[in-house]
Short mmCIF file of C-alpha atoms in Angstrom, two decimals:
data_model
loop_
_atom_site.label_atom_id
_atom_site.label_comp_id
_atom_site.label_asym_id
_atom_site.label_seq_id
_atom_site.Cartn_x
_atom_site.Cartn_y
_atom_site.Cartn_z
CA MET A 1076 -4.44 -38.42 -22.15
CA THR A 1077 -5.51 -37.14 -18.76
CA ASP A 1078 -4.33 -38.74 -15.54
CA SER A 1079 -7.29 -40.38 -13.77
CA ARG A 1080 -5.54 -39.91 -10.44
CA LEU A 1081 -5.94 -36.14 -10.63
CA PRO A 1082 -8.88 -34.63 -8.73
CA PRO A 1083 -11.62 -32.82 -10.66
CA ALA A 1084 -10.51 -29.32 -11.63
CA LEU A 1085 -12.77 -27.53 -9.17
CA GLY A 1086 -11.56 -29.81 -6.40
CA LEU A 1087 -8.09 -28.33 -6.77
CA PHE A 1088 -9.40 -25.12 -5.21
CA ASP A 1089 -10.95 -26.80 -2.15
CA LEU A 1090 -9.23 -25.69 1.07
CA SER A 1091 -11.21 -27.96 3.40
CA GLY A 1092 -9.07 -29.28 6.25
CA ARG A 1093 -6.45 -26.52 5.83
CA THR A 1094 -5.53 -23.91 8.43
CA ALA A 1095 -4.71 -20.42 7.16
CA LEU A 1096 -3.19 -17.48 9.02
CA VAL A 1097 -3.83 -14.02 7.56
CA THR A 1098 -1.92 -11.17 9.17
CA GLY A 1099 -3.43 -7.71 9.40
CA SER A 1100 -6.88 -9.18 8.80
CA SER A 1101 -9.23 -7.26 11.08
CA LYS A 1102 -10.33 -5.03 8.18
CA GLY A 1103 -9.81 -4.11 4.53
CA ILE A 1104 -7.95 -6.36 2.13
CA GLY A 1105 -6.79 -8.70 4.89
CA LEU A 1106 -10.34 -9.38 6.05
CA ALA A 1107 -11.47 -9.91 2.45
CA LEU A 1108 -8.66 -12.44 1.88
CA ALA A 1109 -9.52 -14.23 5.12
CA GLN A 1110 -13.17 -14.44 4.08
CA ALA A 1111 -12.16 -15.82 0.67
CA LEU A 1112 -10.03 -18.60 2.14
CA ALA A 1113 -12.66 -19.48 4.72
CA SER A 1114 -15.33 -19.58 2.01
CA ALA A 1115 -13.18 -22.14 0.19
CA GLY A 1116 -13.21 -24.35 3.28
CA ALA A 1117 -10.16 -23.26 5.27
CA ARG A 1118 -10.13 -22.69 9.00
CA VAL A 1119 -8.84 -19.12 9.16
CA VAL A 1120 -6.91 -17.41 11.92
CA LEU A 1121 -7.33 -13.64 11.92
CA ASN A 1122 -4.40 -11.59 13.21
CA ALA A 1123 -3.98 -7.97 14.31
CA ARG A 1124 -2.91 -6.12 17.43
CA ASP A 1125 -6.35 -4.76 18.30
CA THR A 1126 -8.30 -7.50 20.09
CA ALA A 1127 -11.61 -5.66 19.85
CA ARG A 1128 -11.31 -5.25 16.08
CA LEU A 1129 -10.35 -8.90 15.74
CA ASP A 1130 -13.38 -10.02 17.71
CA THR A 1131 -15.66 -7.86 15.56
CA ALA A 1132 -14.17 -9.25 12.35
CA ALA A 1133 -14.39 -12.83 13.60
CA ARG A 1134 -18.02 -12.37 14.57
CA LEU A 1135 -18.81 -11.00 11.11
CA LEU A 1136 -17.31 -14.04 9.39
CA ARG A 1137 -18.88 -16.51 11.80
CA GLU A 1138 -22.28 -15.00 11.02
CA HIS A 1139 -21.71 -16.32 7.49
CA GLY A 1140 -21.03 -19.80 8.84
CA LEU A 1141 -17.26 -19.62 8.38
CA SER A 1142 -14.63 -21.28 10.60
CA VAL A 1143 -12.60 -18.52 12.26
CA GLU A 1144 -10.13 -18.16 15.13
CA THR A 1145 -8.18 -15.09 16.28
CA ALA A 1146 -4.59 -14.46 17.34
CA ALA A 1147 -3.62 -11.01 18.59
CA PHE A 1148 0.10 -10.27 18.36
CA ASP A 1149 2.47 -7.68 16.91
CA VAL A 1150 3.94 -8.98 13.65
CA THR A 1151 6.89 -6.56 13.93
CA ASP A 1152 8.06 -7.97 17.29
CA PRO A 1153 10.28 -11.07 16.90
CA ALA A 1154 9.42 -12.50 20.33
CA ALA A 1155 5.69 -11.85 19.88
CA VAL A 1156 5.76 -13.49 16.44
CA GLU A 1157 7.44 -16.64 17.72
CA ALA A 1158 5.04 -16.91 20.66
CA GLY A 1159 2.04 -16.18 18.45
CA ILE A 1160 2.90 -18.77 15.80
CA ALA A 1161 3.66 -21.40 18.46
CA ASP A 1162 0.29 -20.69 20.09
CA ILE A 1163 -1.62 -21.05 16.81
CA GLU A 1164 0.08 -24.33 15.97
CA GLN A 1165 -0.75 -25.72 19.42
CA ARG A 1166 -4.24 -24.26 19.87
CA VAL A 1167 -5.62 -24.32 16.31
CA GLY A 1168 -3.41 -26.61 14.28
CA ALA A 1169 -0.52 -26.70 11.84
CA ILE A 1170 -0.47 -23.64 9.59
CA ASP A 1171 -0.88 -24.82 6.00
CA ILE A 1172 -1.37 -21.39 4.45
CA LEU A 1173 0.17 -18.06 5.45
CA VAL A 1174 -0.92 -14.75 4.00
CA ASN A 1175 1.48 -11.95 4.97
CA ASN A 1176 -0.89 -9.02 4.55
CA ALA A 1177 -0.03 -6.64 7.41
CA GLY A 1178 1.05 -3.28 6.04
CA MET A 1179 0.68 0.46 6.25
CA GLN A 1180 1.00 3.59 4.12
CA HIS A 1181 2.38 7.09 4.80
CA ARG A 1182 2.12 9.85 2.20
CA THR A 1183 4.69 12.66 2.33
CA PRO A 1184 7.03 14.09 -0.35
CA PHE A 1185 10.40 12.33 -0.19
CA ALA A 1186 12.44 15.36 0.92
CA ASP A 1187 10.12 15.89 3.87
CA PHE A 1188 9.58 12.25 4.80
CA PRO A 1189 10.10 11.74 8.56
CA VAL A 1190 12.74 9.23 9.58
CA GLU A 1191 10.34 7.74 12.12
CA ALA A 1192 7.74 7.11 9.41
CA TRP A 1193 10.37 5.43 7.21
CA GLN A 1194 11.36 3.14 10.07
CA GLN A 1195 7.75 2.31 10.91
CA LEU A 1196 6.97 1.54 7.27
CA SER A 1197 9.99 -0.75 7.05
CA ARG A 1198 9.08 -2.61 10.24
CA THR A 1199 5.45 -3.06 9.27
CA ASN A 1200 5.78 -3.78 5.56
CA ILE A 1201 9.08 -5.69 5.37
CA ASP A 1202 10.11 -6.94 8.80
CA SER A 1203 6.72 -8.55 9.39
CA VAL A 1204 6.97 -10.59 6.19
CA PHE A 1205 10.43 -11.82 7.17
CA LEU A 1206 9.55 -12.55 10.81
CA VAL A 1207 6.21 -14.29 10.30
CA GLY A 1208 7.36 -15.98 7.09
CA ARG A 1209 10.45 -17.40 8.80
CA ALA A 1210 8.56 -18.62 11.87
CA VAL A 1211 5.94 -20.38 9.75
CA ALA A 1212 8.47 -21.76 7.23
CA GLN A 1213 10.48 -23.35 10.04
CA ARG A 1214 7.38 -25.38 10.88
CA MET A 1215 6.34 -26.08 7.29
CA ILE A 1216 9.73 -27.50 6.28
CA PRO A 1217 9.51 -30.70 8.40
CA ARG A 1218 5.97 -31.26 7.07
CA GLY A 1219 7.20 -30.96 3.47
CA ARG A 1220 4.40 -28.69 2.27
CA GLY A 1221 2.90 -25.23 2.64
CA LYS A 1222 1.68 -22.12 0.91
CA ILE A 1223 2.94 -18.61 1.66
CA ILE A 1224 1.36 -15.60 0.00
CA ASN A 1225 3.02 -12.22 0.50
CA VAL A 1226 0.83 -9.24 -0.30
CA CYS A 1227 2.75 -6.98 -2.65
CA SER A 1228 1.30 -4.03 -4.58
CA VAL A 1229 1.34 -2.33 -7.95
CA GLN A 1230 3.88 -0.17 -6.10
CA SER A 1231 6.16 -3.19 -6.22
CA GLU A 1232 6.58 -2.09 -9.85
CA LEU A 1233 5.38 1.51 -10.14
CA ALA A 1234 5.89 4.74 -8.21
CA ARG A 1235 3.58 7.63 -7.40
CA PRO A 1236 4.40 11.04 -5.92
CA GLY A 1237 4.61 11.15 -2.14
CA ILE A 1238 5.07 7.43 -1.46
CA ALA A 1239 8.71 6.69 -2.30
CA PRO A 1240 9.41 4.77 0.94
CA TYR A 1241 6.22 2.73 0.56
CA THR A 1242 7.27 1.86 -2.98
CA ALA A 1243 10.65 0.76 -1.63
CA THR A 1244 9.04 -1.52 0.95
CA LYS A 1245 6.72 -3.16 -1.55
CA GLY A 1246 9.59 -3.64 -4.00
CA ALA A 1247 11.46 -5.35 -1.18
CA VAL A 1248 8.49 -7.62 -0.46
CA LYS A 1249 8.47 -8.66 -4.13
CA MET A 1250 12.13 -9.65 -4.04
CA LEU A 1251 11.84 -11.28 -0.61
CA THR A 1252 9.02 -13.38 -2.08
CA LYS A 1253 11.27 -14.56 -4.89
CA GLY A 1254 14.12 -15.30 -2.49
CA MET A 1255 11.83 -17.26 -0.19
CA ALA A 1256 10.52 -19.25 -3.15
CA VAL A 1257 14.05 -20.20 -4.17
CA ASP A 1258 15.01 -21.30 -0.64
CA LEU A 1259 11.78 -23.10 0.24
CA GLY A 1260 10.72 -24.66 -3.06
CA ALA A 1261 12.74 -27.82 -2.49
CA HIS A 1262 10.78 -28.40 0.72
CA GLY A 1263 7.43 -28.53 -1.07
CA ILE A 1264 6.53 -24.96 -0.12
CA GLN A 1265 5.28 -22.46 -2.70
CA VAL A 1266 5.84 -18.77 -1.99
CA ASN A 1267 4.07 -16.28 -4.22
CA GLY A 1268 3.00 -12.67 -4.16
CA LEU A 1269 -0.44 -11.15 -4.58
CA GLY A 1270 -0.24 -7.61 -5.98
CA PRO A 1271 -3.43 -5.58 -5.54
CA GLY A 1272 -3.98 -2.46 -7.58
CA TYR A 1273 -6.19 0.34 -6.30
CA PHE A 1274 -9.00 -1.07 -4.19
CA LYS A 1275 -11.72 0.61 -2.18
CA THR A 1276 -10.90 0.14 1.51
CA GLU A 1277 -10.95 2.16 4.72
CA LEU A 1278 -7.34 3.14 4.07
CA THR A 1279 -8.05 4.49 0.57
CA GLN A 1280 -11.35 6.21 1.36
CA ALA A 1281 -9.80 9.69 1.12
CA LEU A 1282 -8.48 8.89 -2.36
CA VAL A 1283 -11.79 7.38 -3.43
CA ALA A 1284 -13.50 10.58 -2.36
CA ASP A 1285 -10.96 12.71 -4.24
CA GLU A 1286 -12.67 13.30 -7.59
CA THR A 1287 -9.46 14.39 -9.28
CA PHE A 1288 -7.57 11.27 -8.19
CA THR A 1289 -10.45 8.94 -9.04
CA ALA A 1290 -10.73 10.52 -12.50
CA TRP A 1291 -6.98 10.04 -13.03
CA LEU A 1292 -7.16 6.42 -11.81
CA SER A 1293 -10.15 5.59 -14.00
CA LYS A 1294 -8.31 6.93 -17.04
CA ARG A 1295 -5.03 5.23 -16.10
CA THR A 1296 -6.57 1.79 -15.41
CA PRO A 1297 -7.76 -0.24 -18.43
CA ALA A 1298 -10.71 -1.50 -16.36
CA GLY A 1299 -11.67 2.15 -15.83
CA ARG A 1300 -12.48 1.95 -12.14
CA TRP A 1301 -11.44 1.15 -8.57
CA GLY A 1302 -11.35 -2.52 -7.58
CA ASP A 1303 -13.65 -4.12 -5.02
CA VAL A 1304 -11.85 -6.23 -2.42
CA GLN A 1305 -14.01 -9.25 -3.25
CA GLU A 1306 -12.26 -9.33 -6.63
CA LEU A 1307 -9.10 -10.55 -4.87
CA ALA A 1308 -10.81 -13.75 -3.72
CA GLY A 1309 -10.15 -15.92 -6.76
CA ALA A 1310 -6.45 -15.09 -6.93
CA ALA A 1311 -5.98 -15.73 -3.21
CA ILE A 1312 -7.74 -19.10 -3.34
CA PHE A 1313 -5.69 -20.10 -6.40
CA LEU A 1314 -2.37 -19.29 -4.73
CA ALA A 1315 -3.43 -21.02 -1.50
CA SER A 1316 -4.69 -24.20 -3.14
CA GLU A 1317 -3.48 -27.32 -4.91
CA ALA A 1318 -4.22 -25.54 -8.18
CA SER A 1319 -0.88 -23.72 -7.86
CA THR A 1320 1.54 -26.48 -6.80
CA PHE A 1321 3.94 -25.62 -9.64
CA VAL A 1322 3.60 -21.84 -9.27
CA ASN A 1323 6.49 -20.49 -7.22
CA GLY A 1324 8.11 -17.07 -6.94
CA HIS A 1325 5.37 -15.45 -9.03
CA ILE A 1326 3.70 -12.10 -8.35
CA LEU A 1327 0.06 -12.20 -9.42
CA TYR A 1328 -1.17 -8.65 -10.02
CA VAL A 1329 -4.88 -8.05 -9.59
CA ASP A 1330 -4.98 -4.45 -10.76
CA GLY A 1331 -7.47 -3.97 -13.58
CA GLY A 1332 -4.51 -3.84 -15.99
CA ILE A 1333 -2.74 -0.80 -14.54
CA THR A 1334 0.70 -2.48 -14.73
CA ALA A 1335 0.12 -3.50 -18.34
CA GLY A 1336 0.59 -0.10 -19.98
CA LEU A 1337 1.95 3.39 -19.68
#
């Protein structure tokens, strides 16, 4: 017998009245995730370091009638993160949903990989998740609820030539997600990972244009193609909504099946 107190199924995905922060959201996957959450009713705060890019992205979403604010700060700087999160909570409202999306890539064979690039990758891909996640969790805990989504990757599970350090960072994000879920679950906070496969974005344009790589990817991926960033929307809304209140420490791969086979 169903419980009459439960909302209709589609209502579980409604984010109206929620405030969501998406880091690294002035373009690419981050902007697509922000648009998805806003389309589901959330008031979304876009974050990046480049104010001009943020303003452009915000204007684009507002043209579609979506509720958008911006917050420019460096997610790898502990002091900037604390100040930025405090400002959002005071100026916009309590953060109900956090999407840790900020990240970068650097392709060089392992033996030639510059130390500086390794350090920058680590700061951007791992430190930011820890710093922003901690600052937001500290505020979610007294409220007894919250959703944190850390953007992982198929490289959280699989390696490719020339990106060993990137693979290490995304593997770390996967395990940090699980650790956060274990620590925060008792406080009513769900922490999950979203693992995109190969998607067409500004950052992957060179690979998309590489006929050899695209042919390899199409053969390797059961879906037989690159993903479009809009195809991440449903997974993001699910993990951010009441539909996933008993989903914690899970990595949801949206990859056309690439992690399913050899």
